[in-house]
Coordinates of C-alpha atoms and ligand atoms in Angstrom, one line a residue:
M1035 CA 69.9 -54.0 -40.7
A1036 CA 66.6 -55.7 -41.5
K1037 CA 64.5 -54.3 -44.3
P1038 CA 63.0 -51.0 -43.2
S1039 CA 59.2 -50.7 -42.9
N1040 CA 57.1 -48.1 -44.5
R1041 CA 56.9 -46.4 -41.2
E1042 CA 60.7 -46.2 -40.9
I1043 CA 61.0 -44.9 -44.5
T1044 CA 58.5 -42.1 -43.9
A1045 CA 60.2 -41.2 -40.6
M1046 CA 63.5 -40.8 -42.6
L1047 CA 61.7 -38.6 -45.2
R1048 CA 60.0 -36.6 -42.5
E1049 CA 63.4 -35.9 -40.8
L1050 CA 64.8 -34.9 -44.2
A1051 CA 61.9 -32.5 -44.6
E1052 CA 62.5 -31.0 -41.1
L1053 CA 66.2 -30.5 -41.6
T1054 CA 65.8 -29.2 -45.1
T1055 CA 63.4 -26.6 -43.7
L1056 CA 66.2 -25.5 -41.5
E1057 CA 68.7 -25.5 -44.3
E1058 CA 66.5 -23.5 -46.7
E1059 CA 64.9 -21.4 -43.9
N1060 CA 61.6 -22.0 -45.5
P1061 CA 58.9 -24.6 -44.7
N1062 CA 57.3 -24.1 -48.1
A1063 CA 60.6 -24.6 -50.0
F1064 CA 60.1 -26.8 -53.1
R1065 CA 62.4 -29.5 -51.7
V1066 CA 60.5 -29.6 -48.4
R1067 CA 57.2 -30.0 -50.1
A1068 CA 58.7 -32.8 -52.2
F1069 CA 59.6 -34.8 -49.1
E1070 CA 56.1 -34.3 -47.6
N1071 CA 54.4 -35.3 -50.8
A1072 CA 56.5 -38.5 -50.9
V1073 CA 55.5 -39.3 -47.3
A1074 CA 51.8 -38.8 -48.2
G1075 CA 52.2 -41.1 -51.2
I1076 CA 54.0 -43.8 -49.3
E1077 CA 51.4 -43.7 -46.5
G1078 CA 48.7 -44.2 -49.1
H1079 CA 50.7 -47.2 -50.6
G1080 CA 49.5 -50.4 -49.2
A1081 CA 52.5 -52.7 -49.8
D1082 CA 56.1 -52.6 -48.5
V1083 CA 57.9 -49.8 -50.3
A1084 CA 61.3 -51.4 -49.4
D1085 CA 60.5 -54.2 -52.0
L1086 CA 60.3 -51.8 -54.9
D1087 CA 63.0 -51.0 -57.4
L1088 CA 63.8 -47.5 -58.6
E1089 CA 61.3 -47.5 -61.4
E1090 CA 58.5 -48.9 -59.3
L1091 CA 59.2 -46.3 -56.6
T1092 CA 58.8 -43.4 -59.0
R1093 CA 55.3 -44.7 -59.9
I1094 CA 54.1 -43.9 -56.3
K1095 CA 52.3 -40.6 -56.2
G1096 CA 54.6 -37.9 -54.9
V1097 CA 57.8 -39.9 -55.3
G1098 CA 60.2 -38.4 -57.8
R1099 CA 63.5 -39.8 -59.1
S1100 CA 65.7 -38.2 -56.5
I1101 CA 63.6 -39.3 -53.6
A1102 CA 63.3 -42.8 -55.0
E1103 CA 67.1 -42.9 -55.0
L1104 CA 67.2 -41.8 -51.4
I1105 CA 64.8 -44.6 -50.5
R1106 CA 66.9 -47.2 -52.3
E1107 CA 70.0 -45.9 -50.6
F1108 CA 68.3 -46.3 -47.2
V1109 CA 67.0 -49.8 -48.0
E1110 CA 70.4 -51.0 -49.3
T1111 CA 72.8 -49.4 -46.8
G1112 CA 70.6 -48.6 -43.8
R1113 CA 71.7 -45.0 -44.0
V1114 CA 71.3 -41.9 -46.1
A1115 CA 74.3 -39.8 -46.7
R1116 CA 72.4 -36.6 -47.2
L1117 CA 70.6 -37.1 -43.9
E1118 CA 73.8 -37.7 -42.0
E1119 CA 75.2 -34.5 -43.5
L1120 CA 72.2 -32.5 -42.3
R1121 CA 72.2 -34.2 -38.9
A1122 CA 75.9 -33.2 -38.4
K1123 CA 75.1 -29.7 -39.3
Y1124 CA 71.9 -29.5 -37.2
P1125 CA 72.1 -31.6 -34.1
R1126 CA 68.8 -32.4 -32.3
S1127 CA 69.5 -29.9 -29.5
F1128 CA 69.7 -27.1 -32.1
V1129 CA 66.6 -28.3 -34.0
E1130 CA 64.7 -27.9 -30.7
L1131 CA 65.5 -24.2 -30.8
T1132 CA 63.7 -23.7 -34.0
R1133 CA 60.5 -24.9 -32.3
V1134 CA 60.5 -22.1 -29.8
P1135 CA 57.6 -19.8 -30.8
G1136 CA 59.1 -16.6 -32.2
L1137 CA 62.4 -18.3 -33.3
G1138 CA 62.1 -20.4 -36.5
P1139 CA 65.0 -21.5 -38.7
K1140 CA 66.2 -18.0 -39.7
R1141 CA 66.5 -16.5 -36.3
A1142 CA 67.8 -19.7 -34.7
K1143 CA 70.7 -19.7 -37.2
L1144 CA 71.3 -16.0 -36.5
L1145 CA 71.6 -16.7 -32.8
R1146 CA 73.9 -19.5 -33.5
R1147 CA 76.1 -17.4 -35.8
E1148 CA 76.2 -14.3 -33.7
L1149 CA 76.0 -15.5 -30.1
G1150 CA 77.0 -19.1 -30.3
V1151 CA 73.6 -20.3 -29.1
E1152 CA 73.5 -24.1 -29.7
D1153 CA 70.5 -25.2 -27.6
L1154 CA 67.8 -24.3 -25.2
T1155 CA 70.2 -23.8 -22.3
G1156 CA 72.3 -21.4 -24.4
L1157 CA 69.1 -19.6 -25.4
R1158 CA 68.1 -19.2 -21.8
K1159 CA 71.5 -17.8 -21.0
A1160 CA 71.5 -15.3 -23.9
I1161 CA 68.1 -14.1 -22.7
E1162 CA 69.3 -13.6 -19.2
E1163 CA 72.3 -11.8 -20.4
Q1164 CA 70.1 -9.6 -22.6
R1165 CA 72.2 -10.2 -25.6
I1166 CA 69.4 -11.1 -28.0
R1167 CA 68.1 -7.6 -28.1
T1168 CA 71.3 -6.4 -29.6
L1169 CA 70.9 -8.4 -32.7
P1170 CA 69.6 -7.0 -36.0
G1171 CA 65.8 -7.3 -36.3
M1172 CA 65.4 -8.7 -32.8
G1173 CA 64.9 -6.1 -30.0
R1174 CA 63.8 -6.3 -26.4
T1175 CA 60.1 -7.3 -27.0
I1176 CA 61.2 -10.4 -28.9
E1177 CA 63.7 -11.2 -26.3
E1178 CA 61.1 -11.1 -23.5
K1179 CA 58.6 -13.0 -25.6
L1180 CA 61.2 -15.8 -26.1
G1181 CA 61.8 -15.9 -22.3
R1182 CA 58.1 -16.3 -21.6
A1183 CA 57.6 -18.9 -24.3
I1184 CA 60.4 -21.1 -22.8
E1185 CA 58.7 -20.9 -19.4
R1186 CA 55.0 -21.3 -20.5
L1187 CA 55.8 -24.3 -22.6
G1188 CA 58.1 -25.9 -20.0
L1189 CA 60.6 -26.4 -22.7
E1190 CA 63.5 -27.0 -20.4
E1191 CA 61.7 -29.8 -18.5
R1192 CA 62.7 -32.0 -21.5
R1193 CA 59.3 -33.7 -21.7
V1194 CA 58.6 -34.7 -25.3
P1195 CA 55.3 -33.9 -27.1
I1196 CA 53.4 -37.1 -27.7
A1197 CA 53.5 -36.4 -31.5
V1198 CA 57.3 -37.0 -31.3
A1199 CA 57.2 -40.0 -28.9
L1200 CA 54.4 -42.0 -30.4
P1201 CA 55.6 -42.6 -33.9
L1202 CA 59.0 -43.6 -32.5
A1203 CA 57.4 -46.0 -30.0
E1204 CA 55.3 -47.5 -32.7
R1205 CA 58.3 -48.1 -34.9
L1206 CA 60.2 -49.7 -32.1
V1207 CA 57.3 -51.9 -31.1
E1208 CA 56.8 -52.9 -34.7
R1209 CA 60.5 -53.8 -34.9
I1210 CA 60.5 -55.9 -31.7
S1211 CA 57.2 -57.6 -32.7
S1212 CA 58.8 -58.7 -35.9
L1213 CA 61.3 -60.8 -33.8
G1214 CA 58.4 -63.2 -33.1
V1215 CA 58.0 -62.3 -29.5
E1216 CA 54.7 -63.1 -27.8
H1217 CA 53.7 -59.5 -27.1
A1218 CA 55.3 -56.1 -27.3
A1219 CA 53.6 -52.9 -26.3
Y1220 CA 54.5 -49.4 -25.2
C1221 CA 53.3 -48.6 -21.6
G1222 CA 53.9 -45.7 -19.3
S1223 CA 52.5 -42.2 -19.9
L1224 CA 52.4 -43.0 -23.7
R1225 CA 49.8 -45.8 -23.2
R1226 CA 47.9 -43.5 -20.9
F1227 CA 48.0 -41.0 -23.8
K1228 CA 49.4 -38.1 -21.9
E1229 CA 50.2 -35.1 -24.1
T1230 CA 53.8 -35.0 -23.1
I1231 CA 56.1 -38.0 -22.4
G1232 CA 59.1 -38.2 -20.0
D1233 CA 60.4 -41.4 -21.5
I1234 CA 59.1 -44.4 -23.4
D1235 CA 58.5 -47.7 -21.6
I1236 CA 58.2 -50.8 -23.7
T1237 CA 57.2 -54.1 -22.2
V1238 CA 57.8 -57.3 -24.1
A1239 CA 56.7 -60.8 -23.3
A1240 CA 59.2 -63.4 -24.6
S1241 CA 60.8 -66.5 -23.2
D1242 CA 64.2 -65.5 -24.7
P1243 CA 65.0 -61.9 -24.0
E1244 CA 68.4 -61.9 -25.7
P1245 CA 67.3 -61.1 -29.3
V1246 CA 65.1 -58.2 -28.0
M1247 CA 68.0 -56.7 -26.1
S1248 CA 70.4 -56.9 -29.2
E1249 CA 67.7 -55.5 -31.5
V1250 CA 67.2 -52.5 -29.3
V1251 CA 70.9 -51.6 -29.0
S1252 CA 71.5 -51.9 -32.7
H1253 CA 68.3 -50.2 -33.8
P1254 CA 68.8 -47.3 -36.3
D1255 CA 67.1 -44.8 -33.9
T1256 CA 69.5 -45.7 -31.1
E1257 CA 72.2 -43.2 -30.5
E1258 CA 73.4 -44.1 -27.0
V1259 CA 73.1 -47.2 -24.8
I1260 CA 72.5 -46.1 -21.3
A1261 CA 72.3 -49.5 -19.7
R1262 CA 72.1 -53.0 -21.1
G1263 CA 71.0 -55.9 -18.9
D1264 CA 69.7 -59.4 -19.5
T1265 CA 66.0 -58.3 -19.4
K1266 CA 66.2 -54.5 -19.3
T1267 CA 67.9 -52.2 -21.7
S1268 CA 67.7 -48.4 -21.7
I1269 CA 68.8 -46.3 -24.7
R1270 CA 68.7 -42.8 -25.9
T1271 CA 67.5 -42.0 -29.4
R1272 CA 68.8 -39.4 -31.7
D1273 CA 65.9 -37.3 -30.7
G1274 CA 67.2 -37.4 -27.2
I1275 CA 64.4 -39.6 -26.0
Q1276 CA 65.1 -42.3 -23.4
V1277 CA 63.5 -45.7 -24.1
D1278 CA 63.3 -48.4 -21.4
V1279 CA 62.7 -51.9 -22.8
R1280 CA 61.9 -54.7 -20.4
V1281 CA 61.3 -58.3 -21.2
V1282 CA 59.1 -60.4 -18.9
E1283 CA 58.0 -64.0 -18.8
P1284 CA 54.8 -64.4 -20.9
D1285 CA 52.8 -65.7 -17.9
Q1286 CA 53.6 -62.4 -16.0
L1287 CA 52.6 -60.1 -18.9
G1288 CA 49.5 -58.7 -17.3
A1289 CA 51.2 -57.7 -14.1
A1290 CA 54.1 -56.1 -16.0
L1291 CA 51.8 -54.2 -18.4
L1292 CA 49.8 -53.0 -15.4
Y1293 CA 52.8 -51.9 -13.4
F1294 CA 54.7 -50.2 -16.2
T1295 CA 51.6 -48.4 -17.6
G1296 CA 51.1 -46.7 -14.3
S1297 CA 50.4 -44.1 -13.4
K1298 CA 52.5 -44.4 -10.3
S1299 CA 49.7 -43.1 -8.1
H1300 CA 47.2 -45.5 -9.7
N1301 CA 49.6 -48.4 -8.9
V1302 CA 50.0 -47.2 -5.4
A1303 CA 46.2 -47.2 -4.9
L1304 CA 45.9 -50.7 -6.4
R1305 CA 48.7 -52.0 -4.2
Q1306 CA 46.8 -50.7 -1.2
L1307 CA 43.7 -52.6 -2.2
A1308 CA 45.9 -55.8 -2.5
I1309 CA 47.3 -55.3 0.9
E1310 CA 43.9 -54.9 2.4
R1311 CA 43.2 -58.4 1.1
G1312 CA 46.4 -59.9 2.5
W1313 CA 48.0 -59.9 -1.0
L1314 CA 51.0 -58.2 -2.7
L1315 CA 51.0 -56.6 -6.1
N1316 CA 54.1 -55.8 -8.1
E1317 CA 55.4 -56.1 -11.6
Y1318 CA 55.5 -59.9 -11.3
G1319 CA 52.0 -60.6 -10.2
L1320 CA 49.3 -60.4 -7.6
V1321 CA 50.2 -63.0 -4.9
E1322 CA 49.1 -64.1 -1.5
K1323 CA 51.4 -62.5 1.1
E1324 CA 51.9 -65.5 3.4
S1325 CA 52.0 -68.4 0.9
G1326 CA 53.2 -66.7 -2.3
R1327 CA 50.3 -68.3 -4.1
V1328 CA 49.6 -66.6 -7.4
I1329 CA 46.2 -64.9 -7.5
A1330 CA 46.5 -63.3 -10.9
R1331 CA 49.2 -62.2 -13.3
R1332 CA 48.6 -63.3 -16.9
T1333 CA 46.3 -60.4 -18.0
E1334 CA 45.4 -57.0 -16.6
E1335 CA 41.7 -58.0 -16.7
E1336 CA 42.3 -60.9 -14.3
I1337 CA 44.2 -58.6 -11.9
Y1338 CA 41.5 -55.9 -11.8
R1339 CA 38.8 -58.6 -11.4
A1340 CA 40.7 -60.2 -8.5
L1341 CA 40.9 -56.8 -6.8
G1342 CA 37.1 -56.4 -7.1
L1343 CA 37.4 -53.8 -9.8
Q1344 CA 35.9 -53.3 -13.3
F1345 CA 38.6 -53.2 -15.9
I1346 CA 40.1 -49.7 -16.1
P1347 CA 41.2 -48.5 -19.6
P1348 CA 44.8 -47.2 -19.6
T1349 CA 43.7 -43.7 -20.5
L1350 CA 41.8 -43.4 -17.2
R1351 CA 44.6 -44.6 -14.9
E1352 CA 45.5 -41.4 -13.2
N1353 CA 44.1 -42.0 -9.8
S1354 CA 41.5 -39.3 -10.3
G1355 CA 38.5 -41.2 -9.2
E1356 CA 38.6 -44.2 -11.5
I1357 CA 39.5 -46.7 -8.8
E1358 CA 36.6 -45.7 -6.5
A1359 CA 34.2 -45.7 -9.5
A1360 CA 35.5 -49.2 -10.6
A1361 CA 35.0 -50.5 -7.1
R1362 CA 31.4 -49.4 -7.1
G1363 CA 30.9 -50.8 -10.5
E1364 CA 30.1 -47.3 -11.8
L1365 CA 33.1 -46.7 -14.1
P1366 CA 31.6 -45.2 -17.2
R1367 CA 32.1 -47.1 -20.5
V1368 CA 34.2 -44.6 -22.4
V1369 CA 34.0 -43.9 -26.1
E1370 CA 35.9 -46.3 -28.4
L1371 CA 37.1 -46.1 -32.0
E1372 CA 34.4 -48.7 -33.0
D1373 CA 31.7 -46.3 -31.8
M1374 CA 32.6 -43.6 -34.4
R1375 CA 30.2 -43.3 -37.3
G1376 CA 31.4 -40.2 -39.0
D1377 CA 34.2 -37.6 -39.4
L1378 CA 33.0 -34.0 -39.3
H1379 CA 36.2 -32.0 -39.9
V1380 CA 37.9 -32.9 -43.2
H1381 CA 39.7 -30.7 -45.7
T1382 CA 40.4 -31.3 -49.4
T1383 CA 42.6 -29.6 -51.9
R1384 CA 40.1 -26.8 -51.9
S1385 CA 42.0 -25.6 -48.8
G1386 CA 45.4 -24.2 -49.6
D1387 CA 46.9 -26.6 -47.1
G1388 CA 44.8 -29.6 -48.2
R1389 CA 46.5 -32.5 -50.0
S1390 CA 43.8 -34.9 -51.0
T1391 CA 40.9 -34.5 -53.4
V1392 CA 37.2 -34.6 -52.6
A1393 CA 36.9 -37.9 -54.4
D1394 CA 39.9 -39.4 -52.4
M1395 CA 38.5 -38.2 -49.1
L1396 CA 35.0 -39.5 -49.7
G1397 CA 36.4 -42.8 -50.9
E1398 CA 38.5 -43.2 -47.8
A1399 CA 35.6 -42.2 -45.5
A1400 CA 33.4 -44.8 -47.2
R1401 CA 36.1 -47.4 -47.0
R1402 CA 36.3 -46.8 -43.3
G1403 CA 32.6 -47.7 -43.1
Y1404 CA 31.4 -44.3 -41.9
S1405 CA 27.8 -43.4 -42.2
Y1406 CA 28.5 -39.7 -42.7
V1407 CA 31.3 -37.2 -43.3
A1408 CA 31.5 -33.4 -43.5
I1409 CA 33.8 -31.7 -46.0
T1410 CA 35.0 -28.6 -44.1
D1411 CA 37.4 -26.4 -46.1
H1412 CA 38.5 -23.1 -44.9
G1413 CA 36.4 -20.0 -45.1
E1414 CA 37.5 -16.9 -47.0
N1415 CA 39.2 -15.1 -44.1
L1416 CA 42.0 -17.6 -43.7
A1417 CA 44.2 -15.7 -46.2
I1418 CA 46.0 -18.1 -48.6
N1419 CA 44.1 -21.2 -47.4
G1420 CA 40.6 -19.9 -47.7
S1421 CA 37.9 -19.9 -50.4
T1422 CA 35.8 -17.1 -51.8
R1423 CA 32.0 -17.4 -52.1
D1424 CA 32.2 -18.4 -55.7
Q1425 CA 34.8 -20.9 -55.0
M1426 CA 32.7 -22.4 -52.2
R1427 CA 29.6 -22.6 -54.5
Q1428 CA 31.6 -24.3 -57.1
H1429 CA 33.1 -26.6 -54.5
R1430 CA 29.7 -27.5 -53.2
L1431 CA 28.7 -28.7 -56.7
E1432 CA 31.8 -30.8 -57.0
V1433 CA 31.2 -32.3 -53.5
E1434 CA 27.6 -33.1 -54.4
E1435 CA 28.6 -34.7 -57.6
E1436 CA 31.3 -36.9 -56.1
A1437 CA 29.0 -37.8 -53.2
S1438 CA 26.5 -39.3 -55.6
R1439 CA 29.1 -42.1 -56.2
F1440 CA 28.8 -43.2 -52.5
P1441 CA 25.1 -43.9 -51.9
R1442 CA 25.7 -45.3 -48.5
L1443 CA 27.7 -42.3 -47.2
R1444 CA 25.8 -39.1 -46.2
V1445 CA 28.0 -36.2 -47.2
L1446 CA 27.5 -32.9 -45.5
F1447 CA 28.8 -29.8 -47.2
G1448 CA 30.4 -27.7 -44.5
A1449 CA 33.2 -25.2 -43.8
E1450 CA 35.8 -24.4 -41.2
L1451 CA 35.1 -20.8 -40.4
N1452 CA 37.7 -18.5 -39.0
I1453 CA 36.9 -16.8 -35.7
G1454 CA 38.1 -13.2 -36.1
E1455 CA 39.7 -11.0 -33.4
D1456 CA 36.2 -9.8 -32.4
G1457 CA 34.4 -13.2 -32.8
S1458 CA 33.2 -12.4 -36.4
L1459 CA 33.0 -15.2 -38.9
D1460 CA 33.6 -15.6 -42.7
Y1461 CA 31.0 -14.6 -45.3
D1462 CA 27.6 -13.4 -43.9
P1463 CA 24.9 -15.2 -42.0
E1464 CA 22.6 -15.7 -45.1
F1465 CA 25.4 -17.1 -47.2
R1466 CA 26.5 -19.4 -44.4
A1467 CA 23.0 -20.6 -43.7
E1468 CA 22.2 -21.4 -47.3
T1469 CA 25.5 -22.9 -48.3
F1470 CA 26.7 -25.0 -45.3
Q1471 CA 25.0 -27.8 -43.4
W1472 CA 27.8 -28.0 -40.8
C1473 CA 30.2 -25.3 -39.7
V1474 CA 33.2 -25.7 -37.5
A1475 CA 34.4 -22.4 -36.2
S1476 CA 38.0 -22.1 -35.0
V1477 CA 40.7 -19.6 -33.9
H1478 CA 43.6 -19.3 -36.2
S1479 CA 45.1 -16.0 -35.2
H1480 CA 45.3 -13.4 -32.3
F1481 CA 46.5 -15.9 -29.8
D1482 CA 47.7 -13.4 -27.3
L1483 CA 44.6 -11.4 -26.5
P1484 CA 43.8 -11.0 -22.8
Q1485 CA 41.5 -13.6 -21.3
A1486 CA 38.4 -11.5 -21.1
R1487 CA 38.6 -10.5 -24.8
Q1488 CA 39.5 -14.1 -25.8
T1489 CA 36.5 -15.4 -23.9
E1490 CA 34.2 -12.8 -25.4
R1491 CA 35.4 -13.6 -28.9
L1492 CA 34.5 -17.3 -28.4
L1493 CA 31.1 -16.5 -26.9
T1494 CA 30.3 -14.4 -29.9
A1495 CA 31.1 -17.2 -32.3
I1496 CA 29.3 -19.8 -30.2
A1497 CA 26.2 -17.7 -30.1
D1498 CA 26.0 -17.7 -33.9
P1499 CA 23.3 -20.1 -35.2
T1500 CA 25.3 -21.3 -38.2
V1501 CA 28.1 -22.6 -36.0
S1502 CA 27.7 -26.3 -35.1
A1503 CA 31.0 -26.9 -33.4
I1504 CA 34.0 -25.1 -32.1
G1505 CA 37.2 -26.5 -33.6
H1506 CA 40.5 -26.9 -31.7
L1507 CA 39.4 -24.8 -28.8
T1508 CA 42.7 -23.5 -27.5
G1509 CA 44.7 -23.4 -30.7
R1510 CA 47.7 -24.9 -28.9
Y1511 CA 50.5 -26.9 -30.5
I1512 CA 51.8 -29.2 -27.8
G1513 CA 55.3 -28.1 -26.8
R1514 CA 55.3 -25.4 -29.5
R1515 CA 52.5 -22.9 -28.9
P1516 CA 50.6 -22.4 -25.7
G1517 CA 46.8 -22.3 -26.1
I1518 CA 44.8 -19.1 -25.8
E1519 CA 43.7 -18.0 -22.4
I1520 CA 39.9 -18.3 -21.8
D1521 CA 37.4 -18.6 -19.0
V1522 CA 36.8 -22.3 -19.7
D1523 CA 33.6 -22.6 -17.6
A1524 CA 32.0 -19.7 -19.3
V1525 CA 32.8 -21.1 -22.7
L1526 CA 31.5 -24.6 -21.7
D1527 CA 28.3 -23.2 -20.4
A1528 CA 27.7 -21.3 -23.6
L1529 CA 28.4 -24.4 -25.7
R1530 CA 25.9 -26.4 -23.6
D1531 CA 23.2 -23.7 -23.6
T1532 CA 23.4 -23.2 -27.4
G1533 CA 23.8 -26.9 -28.3
T1534 CA 27.1 -26.3 -29.9
A1535 CA 29.5 -29.2 -29.9
L1536 CA 33.1 -29.0 -28.5
E1537 CA 35.6 -30.6 -30.9
V1538 CA 38.1 -33.1 -29.7
N1539 CA 40.7 -32.6 -32.5
G1540 CA 42.7 -35.8 -33.2
A1541 CA 45.8 -34.1 -34.7
L1542 CA 48.5 -35.5 -32.4
D1543 CA 50.3 -32.2 -32.0
R1544 CA 47.0 -30.5 -31.0
L1545 CA 44.8 -32.9 -29.0
D1546 CA 42.5 -29.9 -28.5
A1547 CA 40.3 -29.5 -26.5
P1548 CA 42.8 -30.8 -24.0
S1549 CA 41.6 -33.8 -22.0
E1550 CA 41.1 -31.8 -18.7
V1551 CA 38.8 -29.5 -20.6
V1552 CA 37.0 -32.5 -22.1
R1553 CA 36.4 -33.9 -18.6
R1554 CA 34.9 -30.6 -17.5
A1555 CA 32.8 -30.5 -20.6
V1556 CA 31.4 -34.0 -20.0
A1557 CA 30.6 -33.2 -16.4
R1558 CA 28.7 -30.1 -17.6
G1559 CA 26.7 -31.9 -20.3
V1560 CA 28.4 -30.4 -23.3
D1561 CA 28.1 -32.3 -26.6
L1562 CA 31.4 -33.4 -28.1
V1563 CA 32.5 -34.2 -31.6
I1564 CA 35.7 -36.2 -32.2
S1565 CA 37.3 -35.1 -35.5
T1566 CA 40.5 -35.6 -37.4
D1567 CA 40.9 -32.3 -39.2
A1568 CA 42.5 -34.4 -41.9
H1569 CA 44.3 -32.6 -44.7
H1570 CA 45.2 -35.9 -46.3
T1571 CA 43.5 -39.2 -46.5
S1572 CA 46.1 -40.8 -44.3
E1573 CA 45.1 -38.4 -41.6
L1574 CA 41.6 -39.8 -41.3
D1575 CA 43.4 -42.4 -39.2
R1576 CA 43.8 -39.7 -36.4
M1577 CA 40.3 -40.6 -35.2
R1578 CA 42.0 -43.1 -32.9
F1579 CA 44.0 -40.3 -31.2
G1580 CA 40.9 -38.1 -30.8
V1581 CA 39.1 -41.1 -29.2
L1582 CA 42.0 -41.7 -26.8
N1583 CA 42.1 -38.0 -25.8
A1584 CA 38.3 -38.1 -25.3
Q1585 CA 38.7 -41.2 -23.1
R1586 CA 41.2 -39.3 -20.9
G1587 CA 38.3 -36.8 -20.5
W1588 CA 36.0 -39.6 -19.4
A1589 CA 33.8 -39.1 -22.5
T1590 CA 31.0 -41.7 -22.9
P1591 CA 29.7 -42.5 -26.4
D1592 CA 26.3 -40.9 -25.7
R1593 CA 28.1 -37.5 -25.2
V1594 CA 29.8 -37.7 -28.6
V1595 CA 27.5 -36.6 -31.4
N1596 CA 29.4 -38.5 -34.2
T1597 CA 28.8 -41.8 -32.5
R1598 CA 25.1 -41.5 -33.3
P1599 CA 23.4 -43.2 -36.2
W1600 CA 22.6 -40.8 -39.0
D1601 CA 18.9 -40.3 -38.1
E1602 CA 19.7 -39.3 -34.6
F1603 CA 22.7 -37.2 -35.6
S1604 CA 20.7 -35.3 -38.3
A1605 CA 17.9 -34.8 -35.9
W1606 CA 20.3 -33.3 -33.4
L1607 CA 21.7 -31.1 -36.1
G1608 CA 18.2 -30.0 -37.1
L1609 CA 18.5 -31.1 -40.7
Ligands
DGT2316 P1 56.8 -40.1 -17.8 O1 57.7 -41.1 -18.4 O2 57.4 -39.1 -16.9 O3 56.0 -39.5 -18.9 O4 55.7 -40.9 -16.9 P2 55.5 -42.5 -16.7 O5 54.2 -42.7 -16.1 O6 55.7 -43.2 -18.0 O7 56.5 -42.8 -15.6 P3 57.9 -43.7 -15.6 O8 58.5 -43.8 -17.0 O9 58.8 -43.1 -14.6 O10 57.5 -45.1 -15.2 C1 56.7 -46.0 -15.9 C2 55.7 -46.6 -15.1 O11 56.3 -47.5 -14.2 C3 54.9 -45.7 -14.2 O12 53.8 -45.1 -14.9 C4 54.5 -46.6 -13.1 C5 55.6 -47.5 -13.0 N1 56.5 -47.1 -11.9 C6 57.7 -46.5 -12.0 N2 58.2 -46.2 -10.8 C7 57.3 -46.7 -9.9 C8 57.3 -46.7 -8.5 O13 58.2 -46.3 -7.8 N3 56.2 -47.3 -7.9 C9 55.2 -47.8 -8.6 N4 54.2 -48.4 -8.0 N5 55.2 -47.8 -10.0 C10 56.3 -47.2 -10.6
CA2317 CA1 57.7 -43.2 -19.2
CA2318 CA1 60.6 -45.1 -17.7
ZN2319 ZN1 40.6 -27.7 -40.1

């Protein structure tokens, strides 16, 4: 095996953290935190970790002796014995069980021990046979709740949350690119940035496909080779994810990218446009039907242009009006990463779950060239993670002092307020108004209230003058926890009427507000704010995910408040 990249090393440590959580039945176990700290340290380390010896490794923040040894073992042998042991004990299909809301490691292991439940199918069967209610500490309510969760999350459909598929796809693309091919990219639903992924489609341009095919079958993530051909190979990874890798001739790359990015119905509509012109469009190119003369195939841009269309970004290719708009020349210019001038949802170690200091967060925001940033640690009502008034006052002093070291960065002192069951917020209005310049208010509890109460709760928070934005609107975790049920139109109207921004949270397992809500918000004239909700400096990088999700919602830069220059933004905020 070639030298593992930092990405591959952190993936290995993350898997260890996940399986150790299962083993210890506790996500806060010391050994789990140790793996997570090491991941954070390696992500913050610029150079290749695989080149470091034991001593040098332990000098990375968060990396202790025993983890340094695991990394060396991985680099030298391509495997980690401890990880193999855990994998044998907890196969992927069993790990999936622990992600069902209401299960967790302890209960999943109980079901396995007492009922022989090994996977989702077994769980479904045990629920149908009403055997779970007979177990100690379980009961009928829990059994029914599990049944509903499986259904609402569509867990048996076997689609993978994007948070699982994307890092894997990025690792594979990185690995294939290192072979010196002309181009390698993931396509399909992943490039369109759908929140769940059926399978991963990778398109490679190379004149010699052989090395790519062998790399894919021998890749450490590959568990099973489904089909191996000269230019197409399909494998299944240890996570149970299918990956299709296709190699095309470099001069046909555009046609292949377009075809394999989809969506299928977008492709069908494009092909129709081609036929109307007497042409054919497929994965090899856009050609004249009679003569076979090539019209366009090298780039996607050329093909769209030949079809009389503006270029359509992958995130918009769902055949939901984008082709008609592009034909009229009226496709909106959607927001891009380069438009972003600030991040307005950032935690520090002041939050119980924050892992980077104020100084590190501000330094990283400045390094990214932002004009402004808001530090938004949790309000007091969020139990262990929150801060009291005194702590917040003290925190503010510290933030102001650190901020003075970054004269070109405007630093807002803010908070992430917790929306209570009845829409109430942390502290009192006077304290909020005098302490914070920017408050994000979010739901962190009571996810199961009926729709009317849930909506009322949000409307109460939105009406509060100290609330500038609503964070992660639905509270969902993709594939793990369904979002709260609300009257979306009523909430969007209230946001627009009060000038409160709707957050597009860039955490890959949230992507919240969901893109379909973003699209309705844009149509209604609601202001958006794209944020990372970073708890570590490395997570400031999630801005790109927030932007892609906003694109799927057809968000234009003028609708997104944190694309605005400081003067405009601060005027909007009323500072
Ligand atoms: P997924 O994997 O279910 O999340 O969704 P996709 O969109 O990645 O679909 P997939 O993997 O079946 O196919 C990848 C792309 O290949 C798809 O987006 C469009 C293209 N494609 C696949 N089958 C067809 C087809 O029958 N006709 C056309 N025009 N395109 C197809
Ligand atoms: Ca796919
Ligand atoms: Ca596929
Ligand atoms: Zn937050």
